[in-house]
Amino acid sequence: MKQEHEILFEPMKIGSVEIKNRYVMEPIGPVGFCDADGAYNQRGVEYYVERAKGGAGLIMTGVTMVENEIEQCVMPSAPCPTLNPHSFIRTGKVMSERIHAYDAKLFLQLSAGFGRVGVPSVIGTVAIAPSPIPHRWMDGVICRALTFEEIRTYVRKFADSAEIAQQAGFDGIEIHAVHEGYLLDQFAISMFNQRTDEYGGSLENRLRFAVEIVQAIKERCGDDYPVSLRYSIKSFIKGWKQGGLPGEEFVEMGRDIPEGIEAAKLLEAAGYDAFNGDVGSYDSWYWSHPPMYQAKGLYTPYNEILKKAVSVPVITAGRMDDPDRAVNAIHNRQADFIGLARPLLADPQLPNKVRAEKFEKVRPCISCQEGCLGRLAAFTQVSCAVNPACGREAEYGLTPALEKKSVMIVGGGIAGMEAARVAALRGHVVTLYEKTDRLGGVVIPGGVPDFKEDDHGLISWYERALRDLKVPVVFNTDVTPAAVEKADPDVLIVATGARPKRLKIGDAENVLTAEDVLNGVKDPGDSAIVIGAGLVGCETAMWLHDKGKKVTIVEMADDILALTGPLCHANHDMLHDLMHFKKIGVMTSSRVTAPAPGGFKVVTGDAETLVEADSAILAVGYSSNRDLHNEVRNMVPEVYTFGDARHVSNIMYAIWDAYEVARSI
């Protein structure tokens, strides 16, 4: 390995347990990975073992409930050791033994539950909290305050669950969490905790719940059984359901840094052996689950403060996949361990590849949150947009083809490249045709803004993979039916993508597409109207604003992002808030009707406005390019059309469709 990266592979301890390196698989919701008994199912076992196999020194499981009576969750939603201890120990032991075979360690993350942030599909419409406070997601729902007896039950259940985990071979526990605004954090924050008993009032009282939990576990499992704490030193809450953005001045309504420092010292003194540190809350979710609009390494300045306050190890996550950034964080005393969640979903082998000096071969996480948090919320199943096998490793992997076939792929966008990669890996003879001089398709313009650099990184990853597999790529070729007939492939894959929709606005010449502007083909001038406030329109507007342009968005719907496909809340909320924070002009329920001297006429209801602009930029969507499909669909024994050529969607479905078809040819 590179000498400068050796520090990442030094053994480190949490409490009495030695970890072989500094890479930690961070917890991410384990929905879909347990059975009705609250025990891990085979999918869950394979999911965690795959990350141990990839080189992570410590595997942290996702949220594990300690009980299912006080806060009842629909099962199976998350593991729960106390539901059926025998079943949990049986499957947990299999998982821990297999993970230990790779010399990795395994911590079980135990949770006090959701409280006011529980997802209605999981907890229903009755929620608990420290006090009668509003629910995060359900308007009009006031949470029920936990009783003293229920708090004591929780503490006992934590000790019970830790003892069960110890018997199942887990090497330690992580407590979830004085972090992100979950139930335990709600007790710790005065905004949410209005109690007058011994669990409310002073900081010491508000932390009593978390303190009693670690003390109970240590008493039950022994002082040398390590307990880590998921911890946020700052909440970034500026109001109910309102988060503070990077660089924004606001009054912290949650936990501010001075209180965060004091709380950390009290919690360390109580017995916690490590802090898994970040910032944020459910009211500022884009801090806890950072989209591409957040800086990489965003937690490092806050964990630098945390490390000065405590003497136990600090785990730092937050888009830390780059090994150079990770090394700098360690040298700058901003981290002891490097936490990775989504990057290990995208590429479980990341630690091994860093160690082998092959970081350039790591499949990048693009921070879209579509396959992980998006699918977790919508379909209670964790996966990954760029790695379709994530979360179903055993059943959805690749196997060699029984019959070698010639595969002709038309279209070098993401879908075409994924199909070429998978088909070649399985042993087929593949040729990829692209009508331009570059691979990437619509992701090329989409990845132009600096906050979308990982999209271009994904293109580079595919280019490298195809080179390594020696897949011939034929550029500057517009494939015709005659060319298909001449090639005579066994399999034809049509991945010809989509074309941007165009509108004519009077006789205006200065109406451009977002694609042409992003690609640098057309100059929008110093001011522009962006027509369409979907994801492409909003990101284009923000990119132009950051380049010093004056931008106004015009959208026919009554809100921005209203017609965009479902986004993860963190991505949606941050982009929405950034548009307001950057003071980008937004005209909703409006339409551009005609050009005018110096700009364009915009109609809102019965009112007409002249908006000054050098150009109008169209971001009104794409239309599938199915021309070749319609001409050749009966010419070849096997013809498949997917990606945007089948249905305009996003990167995730382009990759997933291509993977599904190519793994089955």
Short mmCIF file of N, CA and C in Angstrom, two decimals, residues 111-191:
data_model
loop_
_atom_site.label_atom_id
_atom_site.label_comp_id
_atom_site.label_asym_id
_atom_site.label_seq_id
_atom_site.Cartn_x
_atom_site.Cartn_y
_atom_site.Cartn_z
N SER A 111 -31.00 0.50 19.99
CA SER A 111 -31.70 1.78 19.93
C SER A 111 -32.82 1.88 20.95
N ALA A 112 -32.97 3.09 21.50
CA ALA A 112 -34.13 3.38 22.35
C ALA A 112 -35.37 3.62 21.50
N GLY A 113 -35.18 3.76 20.20
CA GLY A 113 -36.33 3.92 19.33
C GLY A 113 -36.41 5.30 18.70
N PHE A 114 -37.54 5.55 18.06
CA PHE A 114 -37.70 6.73 17.23
C PHE A 114 -38.28 7.93 17.97
N GLY A 115 -39.29 7.70 18.81
CA GLY A 115 -39.97 8.84 19.42
C GLY A 115 -40.69 9.67 18.36
N ARG A 116 -40.50 10.97 18.41
CA ARG A 116 -41.24 11.89 17.52
C ARG A 116 -40.83 11.78 16.05
N VAL A 117 -39.79 11.00 15.72
CA VAL A 117 -39.34 10.92 14.34
C VAL A 117 -39.69 9.57 13.70
N GLY A 118 -40.52 8.78 14.34
CA GLY A 118 -40.88 7.48 13.79
C GLY A 118 -41.65 7.59 12.49
N VAL A 119 -41.30 6.72 11.54
CA VAL A 119 -41.98 6.70 10.25
C VAL A 119 -43.36 6.08 10.45
N PRO A 120 -44.43 6.75 10.00
CA PRO A 120 -45.79 6.23 10.23
C PRO A 120 -46.00 4.81 9.75
N SER A 121 -45.35 4.42 8.62
CA SER A 121 -45.54 3.07 8.10
C SER A 121 -44.95 2.01 9.02
N VAL A 122 -44.07 2.44 9.93
CA VAL A 122 -43.42 1.50 10.85
C VAL A 122 -44.07 1.53 12.23
N ILE A 123 -44.36 2.73 12.75
CA ILE A 123 -44.87 2.84 14.12
C ILE A 123 -46.35 3.18 14.20
N GLY A 124 -46.99 3.45 13.05
CA GLY A 124 -48.38 3.86 13.08
C GLY A 124 -48.52 5.34 13.41
N THR A 125 -49.65 5.72 13.97
CA THR A 125 -49.93 7.14 14.21
C THR A 125 -49.88 7.50 15.69
N VAL A 126 -49.43 6.58 16.54
CA VAL A 126 -49.27 6.87 17.96
C VAL A 126 -47.78 6.85 18.27
N ALA A 127 -47.27 7.97 18.75
CA ALA A 127 -45.83 8.08 18.97
C ALA A 127 -45.53 8.48 20.40
N ILE A 128 -44.33 8.12 20.84
CA ILE A 128 -43.88 8.46 22.19
C ILE A 128 -42.80 9.52 22.10
N ALA A 129 -42.50 10.14 23.23
CA ALA A 129 -41.46 11.16 23.31
C ALA A 129 -41.20 11.43 24.80
N PRO A 130 -40.21 12.26 25.11
CA PRO A 130 -40.01 12.63 26.51
C PRO A 130 -41.19 13.41 27.07
N SER A 131 -41.83 14.22 26.19
CA SER A 131 -42.90 15.13 26.59
C SER A 131 -43.93 15.18 25.48
N PRO A 132 -45.07 15.77 25.72
CA PRO A 132 -46.08 15.92 24.65
C PRO A 132 -45.64 16.98 23.64
N ILE A 133 -44.95 16.56 22.60
CA ILE A 133 -44.40 17.46 21.59
C ILE A 133 -44.87 17.05 20.20
N PRO A 134 -44.80 17.97 19.22
CA PRO A 134 -45.28 17.64 17.86
C PRO A 134 -44.41 16.57 17.20
N HIS A 135 -45.07 15.74 16.40
CA HIS A 135 -44.37 14.73 15.63
C HIS A 135 -43.66 15.37 14.45
N ARG A 136 -42.54 14.76 14.03
CA ARG A 136 -41.75 15.33 12.93
C ARG A 136 -42.48 15.20 11.59
N TRP A 137 -43.14 14.09 11.35
CA TRP A 137 -43.70 13.83 10.02
C TRP A 137 -45.22 13.99 9.97
N MET A 138 -45.90 13.70 11.08
CA MET A 138 -47.37 13.66 11.06
C MET A 138 -47.94 14.95 11.65
N ASP A 139 -48.43 15.82 10.78
CA ASP A 139 -49.01 17.08 11.23
C ASP A 139 -50.21 16.81 12.14
N GLY A 140 -50.27 17.55 13.23
CA GLY A 140 -51.40 17.43 14.15
C GLY A 140 -51.25 16.34 15.18
N VAL A 141 -50.21 15.50 15.07
CA VAL A 141 -50.00 14.41 16.03
C VAL A 141 -49.08 14.90 17.15
N ILE A 142 -49.56 14.79 18.37
CA ILE A 142 -48.76 15.13 19.55
C ILE A 142 -48.34 13.83 20.21
N CYS A 143 -47.05 13.71 20.47
CA CYS A 143 -46.51 12.46 21.03
C CYS A 143 -46.91 12.29 22.49
N ARG A 144 -47.01 11.05 22.91
CA ARG A 144 -47.30 10.72 24.30
C ARG A 144 -46.00 10.68 25.10
N ALA A 145 -45.99 11.27 26.28
CA ALA A 145 -44.80 11.28 27.12
C ALA A 145 -44.58 9.90 27.75
N LEU A 146 -43.34 9.44 27.73
CA LEU A 146 -42.99 8.18 28.39
C LEU A 146 -43.17 8.31 29.90
N THR A 147 -43.63 7.24 30.52
CA THR A 147 -43.73 7.23 31.98
C THR A 147 -42.38 6.86 32.58
N PHE A 148 -42.25 7.11 33.87
CA PHE A 148 -41.03 6.75 34.60
C PHE A 148 -40.79 5.25 34.50
N GLU A 149 -41.86 4.47 34.66
CA GLU A 149 -41.72 3.01 34.62
C GLU A 149 -41.27 2.54 33.23
N GLU A 150 -41.75 3.19 32.18
CA GLU A 150 -41.34 2.81 30.83
C GLU A 150 -39.86 3.11 30.58
N ILE A 151 -39.37 4.21 31.12
CA ILE A 151 -37.94 4.51 31.00
C ILE A 151 -37.12 3.43 31.68
N ARG A 152 -37.54 3.03 32.87
CA ARG A 152 -36.81 1.98 33.59
C ARG A 152 -36.87 0.66 32.81
N THR A 153 -37.99 0.39 32.14
CA THR A 153 -38.09 -0.81 31.31
C THR A 153 -37.10 -0.75 30.16
N TYR A 154 -37.01 0.41 29.52
CA TYR A 154 -36.04 0.57 28.44
C TYR A 154 -34.62 0.27 28.92
N VAL A 155 -34.24 0.82 30.05
CA VAL A 155 -32.88 0.60 30.57
C VAL A 155 -32.63 -0.89 30.78
N ARG A 156 -33.60 -1.57 31.37
CA ARG A 156 -33.44 -3.02 31.58
C ARG A 156 -33.35 -3.77 30.26
N LYS A 157 -34.15 -3.36 29.28
CA LYS A 157 -34.14 -4.02 27.97
C LYS A 157 -32.81 -3.81 27.24
N PHE A 158 -32.19 -2.65 27.45
CA PHE A 158 -30.87 -2.44 26.87
C PHE A 158 -29.88 -3.46 27.44
N ALA A 159 -29.92 -3.64 28.74
CA ALA A 159 -29.01 -4.61 29.37
C ALA A 159 -29.32 -6.03 28.88
N ASP A 160 -30.60 -6.36 28.79
CA ASP A 160 -30.99 -7.68 28.28
C ASP A 160 -30.46 -7.89 26.86
N SER A 161 -30.65 -6.89 26.02
CA SER A 161 -30.25 -7.00 24.61
C SER A 161 -28.74 -7.12 24.48
N ALA A 162 -28.00 -6.34 25.27
CA ALA A 162 -26.54 -6.41 25.22
C ALA A 162 -26.05 -7.79 25.65
N GLU A 163 -26.68 -8.36 26.67
CA GLU A 163 -26.29 -9.69 27.13
C GLU A 163 -26.57 -10.74 26.05
N ILE A 164 -27.69 -10.61 25.37
CA ILE A 164 -28.01 -11.52 24.27
C ILE A 164 -26.99 -11.37 23.15
N ALA A 165 -26.63 -10.13 22.83
CA ALA A 165 -25.64 -9.89 21.78
C ALA A 165 -24.29 -10.48 22.16
N GLN A 166 -23.92 -10.35 23.42
CA GLN A 166 -22.65 -10.91 23.88
C GLN A 166 -22.65 -12.42 23.71
N GLN A 167 -23.76 -13.06 24.02
CA GLN A 167 -23.86 -14.51 23.85
C GLN A 167 -23.81 -14.90 22.37
N ALA A 168 -24.28 -14.00 21.50
CA ALA A 168 -24.29 -14.28 20.07
C ALA A 168 -22.94 -13.99 19.41
N GLY A 169 -21.95 -13.53 20.18
CA GLY A 169 -20.62 -13.34 19.64
C GLY A 169 -20.31 -11.93 19.19
N PHE A 170 -21.21 -10.98 19.45
CA PHE A 170 -20.91 -9.59 19.12
C PHE A 170 -19.82 -9.08 20.05
N ASP A 171 -18.91 -8.28 19.49
CA ASP A 171 -17.73 -7.83 20.24
C ASP A 171 -17.98 -6.59 21.06
N GLY A 172 -19.11 -5.94 20.85
CA GLY A 172 -19.42 -4.73 21.59
C GLY A 172 -20.78 -4.20 21.18
N ILE A 173 -21.12 -3.06 21.76
CA ILE A 173 -22.43 -2.44 21.56
C ILE A 173 -22.22 -0.99 21.13
N GLU A 174 -23.10 -0.53 20.25
CA GLU A 174 -23.20 0.92 20.02
C GLU A 174 -24.59 1.35 20.44
N ILE A 175 -24.66 2.46 21.18
CA ILE A 175 -25.95 2.98 21.63
C ILE A 175 -26.44 4.03 20.65
N HIS A 176 -27.67 3.85 20.24
CA HIS A 176 -28.35 4.71 19.28
C HIS A 176 -29.51 5.37 20.02
N ALA A 177 -29.45 6.66 20.30
CA ALA A 177 -28.34 7.54 20.04
C ALA A 177 -28.64 8.89 20.67
N VAL A 178 -27.57 9.54 21.17
CA VAL A 178 -27.66 10.97 21.50
C VAL A 178 -27.25 11.69 20.22
N HIS A 179 -28.09 11.53 19.21
CA HIS A 179 -27.73 11.88 17.84
C HIS A 179 -28.99 11.94 17.00
N GLU A 180 -29.03 12.87 16.07
CA GLU A 180 -30.01 12.95 14.99
C GLU A 180 -31.44 13.16 15.46
N GLY A 181 -31.67 13.31 16.76
CA GLY A 181 -33.02 13.56 17.22
C GLY A 181 -33.86 12.33 17.43
N TYR A 182 -33.22 11.16 17.61
CA TYR A 182 -33.98 9.97 17.98
C TYR A 182 -34.41 10.08 19.45
N LEU A 183 -35.13 9.08 19.95
CA LEU A 183 -35.75 9.20 21.27
C LEU A 183 -34.75 9.57 22.36
N LEU A 184 -33.60 8.90 22.38
CA LEU A 184 -32.61 9.18 23.41
C LEU A 184 -32.09 10.61 23.29
N ASP A 185 -31.96 11.09 22.06
CA ASP A 185 -31.53 12.46 21.83
C ASP A 185 -32.62 13.45 22.22
N GLN A 186 -33.88 13.07 22.02
CA GLN A 186 -34.98 13.94 22.44
C GLN A 186 -34.95 14.18 23.94
N PHE A 187 -34.57 13.14 24.69
CA PHE A 187 -34.41 13.32 26.14
C PHE A 187 -33.27 14.29 26.44
N ALA A 188 -32.23 14.28 25.63
CA ALA A 188 -31.03 15.08 25.92
C ALA A 188 -31.19 16.56 25.54
N ILE A 189 -32.16 16.89 24.68
CA ILE A 189 -32.30 18.25 24.15
C ILE A 189 -33.47 18.95 24.82
N SER A 190 -33.22 20.12 25.38
CA SER A 190 -34.25 20.82 26.14
C SER A 190 -35.45 21.24 25.28
N MET A 191 -35.24 21.46 24.00
CA MET A 191 -36.35 21.82 23.10
C MET A 191 -37.42 20.74 23.11
#
